Amino acid sequence: QYRLLPQEGELQEDGAARSVEECISDCKSAIRYIRGHALQFGIHPDRIAVAGDSAGGHLAASMATLAGCDEPGEDLATSAKVDLVVNCNGIVDFTGKWKMMIPQRECGQPVVNWMERHKHAQALSPLYNVAAGQPPMLIMHGLEDEVVIPEDAVRFYEAYTAAGNEAELVLYAELKHAFILFDYTAAEVEVLRALGRIDDFLVSHHFLEAR
């Protein structure tokens, strides 16, 4: 599990994340651990896929796009690069409604404060860190999603493919946020349909065997 940020109004508990960067660094540490123990686990060190939903979708997309955010003192000789990504209704842009997750520095200069926070938000947004050579990605989003707007997924897909990266965009007209969770916003048949689409993506890149 990665450290979680406290929800608004919650007290900072021991072991909780103090920033989005710490959530990202936990994921990078996990990937390095898996890759470093690939022989023990019986996996291929260069065939690591990540998948995430909502905030987890942000972390999955960050594993493909964001540099830095490494745990201090960690051996960076083992790469945290992932080889395939599934991003389900993930947050890809912190410069809009999700800027509330970015701390505001108070130095008595409101414009300077605003610009610093905006740049910080961009630095943690996969949308603003797209570059050539990033791994194939499946981007899934429901058009009825009011938590993370579908326009963000489309903008991210357009930027990702414009950089020459491989991506698939799957939009579901009738689905809301977090549609891959059972007993949440989607009917079981819709959850299974979305999970089946993920399986198809993994099979197409030879990360799963076709049945």
mmCIF file of C-alpha atoms in Angstrom:
data_model
loop_
_atom_site.group_PDB
_atom_site.id
_atom_site.type_symbol
_atom_site.label_atom_id
_atom_site.label_comp_id
_atom_site.label_asym_id
_atom_site.label_seq_id
_atom_site.Cartn_x
_atom_site.Cartn_y
_atom_site.Cartn_z
ATOM 1 C CA GLN A 1 0.000 0.000 0.000
ATOM 2 C CA TYR A 2 1.179 3.527 -0.656
ATOM 3 C CA ARG A 3 0.819 6.235 1.989
ATOM 4 C CA LEU A 4 -2.462 8.130 1.724
ATOM 5 C CA LEU A 5 -2.976 11.852 2.094
ATOM 6 C CA PRO A 6 -5.391 12.825 4.871
ATOM 7 C CA GLN A 7 -8.824 13.858 3.674
ATOM 8 C CA GLU A 8 -9.868 17.457 4.189
ATOM 9 C CA GLY A 9 -10.492 18.057 7.892
ATOM 10 C CA GLU A 10 -8.637 14.911 9.013
ATOM 11 C CA LEU A 11 -5.626 15.080 11.320
ATOM 12 C CA GLN A 12 -2.209 14.033 10.008
ATOM 13 C CA GLU A 13 -1.655 10.552 11.412
ATOM 14 C CA ASP A 14 1.675 8.784 11.781
ATOM 15 C CA GLY A 15 2.573 7.053 8.547
ATOM 16 C CA ALA A 16 0.292 9.183 6.361
ATOM 17 C CA ALA A 17 1.680 10.951 3.311
ATOM 18 C CA ARG A 18 2.467 14.631 3.655
ATOM 19 C CA SER A 19 2.388 15.323 -0.076
ATOM 20 C CA VAL A 20 1.452 13.891 -3.466
ATOM 21 C CA GLU A 21 5.177 13.420 -4.045
ATOM 22 C CA GLU A 22 5.321 10.883 -1.213
ATOM 23 C CA CYS A 23 2.486 8.879 -2.748
ATOM 24 C CA ILE A 24 4.404 8.806 -6.036
ATOM 25 C CA SER A 25 7.670 7.882 -4.344
ATOM 26 C CA ASP A 26 5.998 4.898 -2.645
ATOM 27 C CA CYS A 27 4.904 3.583 -6.031
ATOM 28 C CA LYS A 28 8.366 4.051 -7.490
ATOM 29 C CA SER A 29 9.867 2.238 -4.508
ATOM 30 C CA ALA A 30 7.452 -0.651 -5.057
ATOM 31 C CA ILE A 31 8.391 -0.934 -8.727
ATOM 32 C CA ARG A 32 12.095 -0.900 -7.869
ATOM 33 C CA TYR A 33 11.517 -3.594 -5.258
ATOM 34 C CA ILE A 34 9.616 -5.808 -7.699
ATOM 35 C CA ARG A 35 12.193 -5.292 -10.425
ATOM 36 C CA GLY A 36 15.064 -5.909 -8.020
ATOM 37 C CA HIS A 37 13.472 -9.182 -6.881
ATOM 38 C CA ALA A 38 12.254 -10.287 -10.313
ATOM 39 C CA LEU A 39 14.205 -13.556 -10.227
ATOM 40 C CA GLN A 40 12.808 -14.397 -6.803
ATOM 41 C CA PHE A 41 9.265 -13.577 -7.922
ATOM 42 C CA GLY A 42 9.642 -15.373 -11.260
ATOM 43 C CA ILE A 43 8.757 -12.330 -13.368
ATOM 44 C CA HIS A 44 10.362 -10.503 -16.274
ATOM 45 C CA PRO A 45 12.000 -7.278 -14.989
ATOM 46 C CA ASP A 46 11.158 -5.435 -18.200
ATOM 47 C CA ARG A 47 7.498 -6.452 -18.359
ATOM 48 C CA ILE A 48 5.951 -4.611 -15.442
ATOM 49 C CA ALA A 49 2.450 -3.208 -15.926
ATOM 50 C CA VAL A 50 0.653 -0.859 -13.551
ATOM 51 C CA ALA A 51 -3.041 -0.076 -13.295
ATOM 52 C CA GLY A 52 -4.940 2.449 -11.248
ATOM 53 C CA ASP A 53 -8.344 4.024 -10.777
ATOM 54 C CA SER A 54 -9.023 7.676 -9.864
ATOM 55 C CA ALA A 55 -6.155 8.777 -7.577
ATOM 56 C CA GLY A 56 -4.572 5.440 -8.428
ATOM 57 C CA GLY A 57 -5.001 6.309 -12.100
ATOM 58 C CA HIS A 58 -2.947 9.427 -11.436
ATOM 59 C CA LEU A 59 -0.229 7.330 -9.823
ATOM 60 C CA ALA A 60 -0.249 4.819 -12.684
ATOM 61 C CA ALA A 61 0.029 7.604 -15.279
ATOM 62 C CA SER A 62 2.727 9.239 -13.162
ATOM 63 C CA MET A 63 4.802 6.061 -13.354
ATOM 64 C CA ALA A 64 4.870 6.602 -17.115
ATOM 65 C CA THR A 65 5.452 10.349 -17.191
ATOM 66 C CA LEU A 66 6.930 11.900 -14.045
ATOM 67 C CA ALA A 67 10.634 12.099 -13.268
ATOM 68 C CA GLY A 68 11.882 12.618 -9.728
ATOM 69 C CA CYS A 69 9.778 12.019 -6.602
ATOM 70 C CA ASP A 70 12.234 9.305 -5.557
ATOM 71 C CA GLU A 71 12.550 8.183 -1.950
ATOM 72 C CA PRO A 72 15.652 9.825 -0.406
ATOM 73 C CA GLY A 73 18.568 7.433 -0.177
ATOM 74 C CA GLU A 74 17.038 4.859 -2.523
ATOM 75 C CA ASP A 75 19.285 3.074 -5.020
ATOM 76 C CA LEU A 76 18.345 4.719 -8.307
ATOM 77 C CA ALA A 77 20.403 2.194 -10.279
ATOM 78 C CA THR A 78 17.264 0.049 -10.376
ATOM 79 C CA SER A 79 14.794 1.730 -12.701
ATOM 80 C CA ALA A 80 11.273 2.649 -11.602
ATOM 81 C CA LYS A 81 10.181 2.822 -15.253
ATOM 82 C CA VAL A 82 7.080 0.801 -16.047
ATOM 83 C CA ASP A 83 6.384 -0.981 -19.305
ATOM 84 C CA LEU A 84 2.597 -0.750 -19.646
ATOM 85 C CA VAL A 85 -0.077 1.407 -18.014
ATOM 86 C CA VAL A 86 -3.826 1.161 -17.449
ATOM 87 C CA ASN A 87 -5.299 4.491 -16.355
ATOM 88 C CA CYS A 88 -8.965 4.383 -15.327
ATOM 89 C CA ASN A 89 -10.541 7.824 -14.809
ATOM 90 C CA GLY A 90 -7.268 9.050 -13.362
ATOM 91 C CA ILE A 91 -6.413 12.599 -12.348
ATOM 92 C CA VAL A 92 -3.983 13.843 -14.996
ATOM 93 C CA ASP A 93 -4.187 17.608 -14.388
ATOM 94 C CA PHE A 94 -3.739 19.294 -11.006
ATOM 95 C CA THR A 95 -4.025 22.817 -12.383
ATOM 96 C CA GLY A 96 -7.852 22.879 -12.224
ATOM 97 C CA LYS A 97 -10.226 21.642 -9.512
ATOM 98 C CA TRP A 98 -7.572 19.321 -8.070
ATOM 99 C CA LYS A 99 -5.205 22.189 -7.263
ATOM 100 C CA MET A 100 -6.658 21.914 -3.741
ATOM 101 C CA MET A 101 -4.234 18.998 -3.265
ATOM 102 C CA ILE A 102 -1.242 21.281 -3.905
ATOM 103 C CA PRO A 103 -0.086 23.261 -0.845
ATOM 104 C CA GLN A 104 -0.228 27.048 -1.018
ATOM 105 C CA ARG A 105 2.884 28.885 0.145
ATOM 106 C CA GLU A 106 2.210 32.183 1.876
ATOM 107 C CA CYS A 107 4.885 34.797 1.414
ATOM 108 C CA GLY A 108 2.848 37.990 1.189
ATOM 109 C CA GLN A 109 3.014 38.106 -2.611
ATOM 110 C CA PRO A 110 -0.251 36.662 -3.953
ATOM 111 C CA VAL A 111 0.772 36.593 -7.628
ATOM 112 C CA VAL A 112 4.093 34.907 -6.824
ATOM 113 C CA ASN A 113 2.280 32.424 -4.588
ATOM 114 C CA TRP A 114 -0.237 31.650 -7.335
ATOM 115 C CA MET A 115 2.420 31.102 -9.999
ATOM 116 C CA GLU A 116 4.529 28.875 -7.746
ATOM 117 C CA ARG A 117 1.510 26.767 -6.882
ATOM 118 C CA HIS A 118 0.514 26.561 -10.552
ATOM 119 C CA LYS A 119 3.992 25.378 -11.547
ATOM 120 C CA HIS A 120 3.976 22.866 -8.699
ATOM 121 C CA ALA A 121 0.607 21.582 -9.947
ATOM 122 C CA GLN A 122 1.988 21.211 -13.471
ATOM 123 C CA ALA A 123 5.033 19.322 -12.186
ATOM 124 C CA LEU A 124 2.736 16.696 -10.613
ATOM 125 C CA SER A 125 0.368 16.465 -13.595
ATOM 126 C CA PRO A 126 0.957 13.678 -16.140
ATOM 127 C CA LEU A 127 -0.643 15.946 -18.765
ATOM 128 C CA TYR A 128 2.226 18.436 -18.472
ATOM 129 C CA ASN A 129 4.963 15.793 -18.377
ATOM 130 C CA VAL A 130 4.273 13.908 -21.580
ATOM 131 C CA ALA A 131 7.366 13.142 -23.669
ATOM 132 C CA ALA A 132 8.374 10.760 -26.419
ATOM 133 C CA GLY A 133 9.375 7.246 -25.428
ATOM 134 C CA GLN A 134 6.777 6.670 -22.721
ATOM 135 C CA PRO A 135 5.076 3.255 -22.430
ATOM 136 C CA PRO A 136 1.837 2.128 -24.061
ATOM 137 C CA MET A 137 -1.224 3.208 -22.096
ATOM 138 C CA LEU A 138 -4.897 2.322 -21.967
ATOM 139 C CA ILE A 139 -6.965 5.334 -20.900
ATOM 140 C CA MET A 140 -10.546 4.571 -19.826
ATOM 141 C CA HIS A 141 -13.127 7.125 -18.733
ATOM 142 C CA GLY A 142 -16.860 7.444 -18.259
ATOM 143 C CA LEU A 143 -18.612 10.394 -19.861
ATOM 144 C CA GLU A 144 -20.891 10.695 -16.802
ATOM 145 C CA ASP A 145 -17.864 11.167 -14.519
ATOM 146 C CA GLU A 146 -18.260 14.346 -12.474
ATOM 147 C CA VAL A 147 -15.272 13.699 -10.186
ATOM 148 C CA VAL A 148 -12.605 13.712 -12.903
ATOM 149 C CA ILE A 149 -13.993 15.284 -16.058
ATOM 150 C CA PRO A 150 -13.690 13.221 -19.262
ATOM 151 C CA GLU A 151 -12.230 16.217 -21.126
ATOM 152 C CA ASP A 152 -9.050 15.740 -19.100
ATOM 153 C CA ALA A 153 -8.725 12.155 -20.329
ATOM 154 C CA VAL A 154 -9.176 13.291 -23.930
ATOM 155 C CA ARG A 155 -6.608 16.079 -23.582
ATOM 156 C CA PHE A 156 -4.154 13.644 -22.049
ATOM 157 C CA TYR A 157 -4.708 11.080 -24.790
ATOM 158 C CA GLU A 158 -4.200 13.729 -27.471
ATOM 159 C CA ALA A 159 -0.972 14.981 -25.883
ATOM 160 C CA TYR A 160 0.324 11.444 -25.286
ATOM 161 C CA THR A 161 -0.205 10.285 -28.847
ATOM 162 C CA ALA A 162 0.997 13.607 -30.319
ATOM 163 C CA ALA A 163 4.331 12.913 -28.612
ATOM 164 C CA GLY A 164 4.524 9.629 -30.523
ATOM 165 C CA ASN A 165 3.485 7.342 -27.686
ATOM 166 C CA GLU A 166 1.048 4.469 -28.109
ATOM 167 C CA ALA A 167 -2.294 4.879 -26.368
ATOM 168 C CA GLU A 168 -5.877 3.681 -26.555
ATOM 169 C CA LEU A 169 -8.759 5.862 -25.390
ATOM 170 C CA VAL A 170 -11.965 4.085 -24.346
ATOM 171 C CA LEU A 171 -14.931 6.261 -23.387
ATOM 172 C CA TYR A 172 -18.134 4.833 -21.908
ATOM 173 C CA ALA A 173 -21.181 7.006 -22.542
ATOM 174 C CA GLU A 174 -23.221 5.898 -19.537
ATOM 175 C CA LEU A 175 -20.599 5.284 -16.831
ATOM 176 C CA LYS A 176 -19.695 7.434 -13.841
ATOM 177 C CA HIS A 177 -16.532 7.613 -11.743
ATOM 178 C CA ALA A 178 -14.723 4.468 -10.544
ATOM 179 C CA PHE A 179 -16.577 2.082 -12.837
ATOM 180 C CA ILE A 180 -14.115 -0.776 -12.337
ATOM 181 C CA LEU A 181 -15.111 -1.210 -8.681
ATOM 182 C CA PHE A 182 -17.782 -3.737 -7.810
ATOM 183 C CA ASP A 183 -20.801 -2.491 -5.825
ATOM 184 C CA TYR A 184 -19.934 1.154 -6.403
ATOM 185 C CA THR A 185 -21.212 3.262 -9.321
ATOM 186 C CA ALA A 186 -21.551 0.652 -12.070
ATOM 187 C CA ALA A 187 -23.576 -2.513 -12.466
ATOM 188 C CA GLU A 188 -21.664 -5.771 -12.249
ATOM 189 C CA VAL A 189 -22.029 -6.396 -15.986
ATOM 190 C CA GLU A 190 -20.455 -3.004 -16.720
ATOM 191 C CA VAL A 191 -17.569 -3.634 -14.324
ATOM 192 C CA LEU A 192 -16.906 -6.972 -15.979
ATOM 193 C CA ARG A 193 -17.038 -5.337 -19.418
ATOM 194 C CA ALA A 194 -14.415 -2.768 -18.383
ATOM 195 C CA LEU A 195 -12.193 -5.397 -16.775
ATOM 196 C CA GLY A 196 -12.489 -7.467 -19.940
ATOM 197 C CA ARG A 197 -11.315 -4.479 -21.959
ATOM 198 C CA ILE A 198 -8.257 -4.240 -19.714
ATOM 199 C CA ASP A 199 -7.575 -7.936 -20.273
ATOM 200 C CA ASP A 200 -7.771 -7.362 -24.030
ATOM 201 C CA PHE A 201 -5.195 -4.573 -23.754
ATOM 202 C CA LEU A 202 -2.830 -6.774 -21.735
ATOM 203 C CA VAL A 203 -3.268 -9.641 -24.187
ATOM 204 C CA SER A 204 -2.604 -7.369 -27.179
ATOM 205 C CA HIS A 205 0.774 -6.438 -25.675
ATOM 206 C CA HIS A 206 1.546 -10.038 -24.652
ATOM 207 C CA PHE A 207 1.357 -9.362 -20.935
ATOM 208 C CA LEU A 208 -1.409 -11.965 -20.644
ATOM 209 C CA GLU A 209 -2.002 -15.090 -22.684
ATOM 210 C CA ALA A 210 -5.115 -15.132 -24.842
ATOM 211 C CA ARG A 211 -7.743 -17.658 -23.796
#
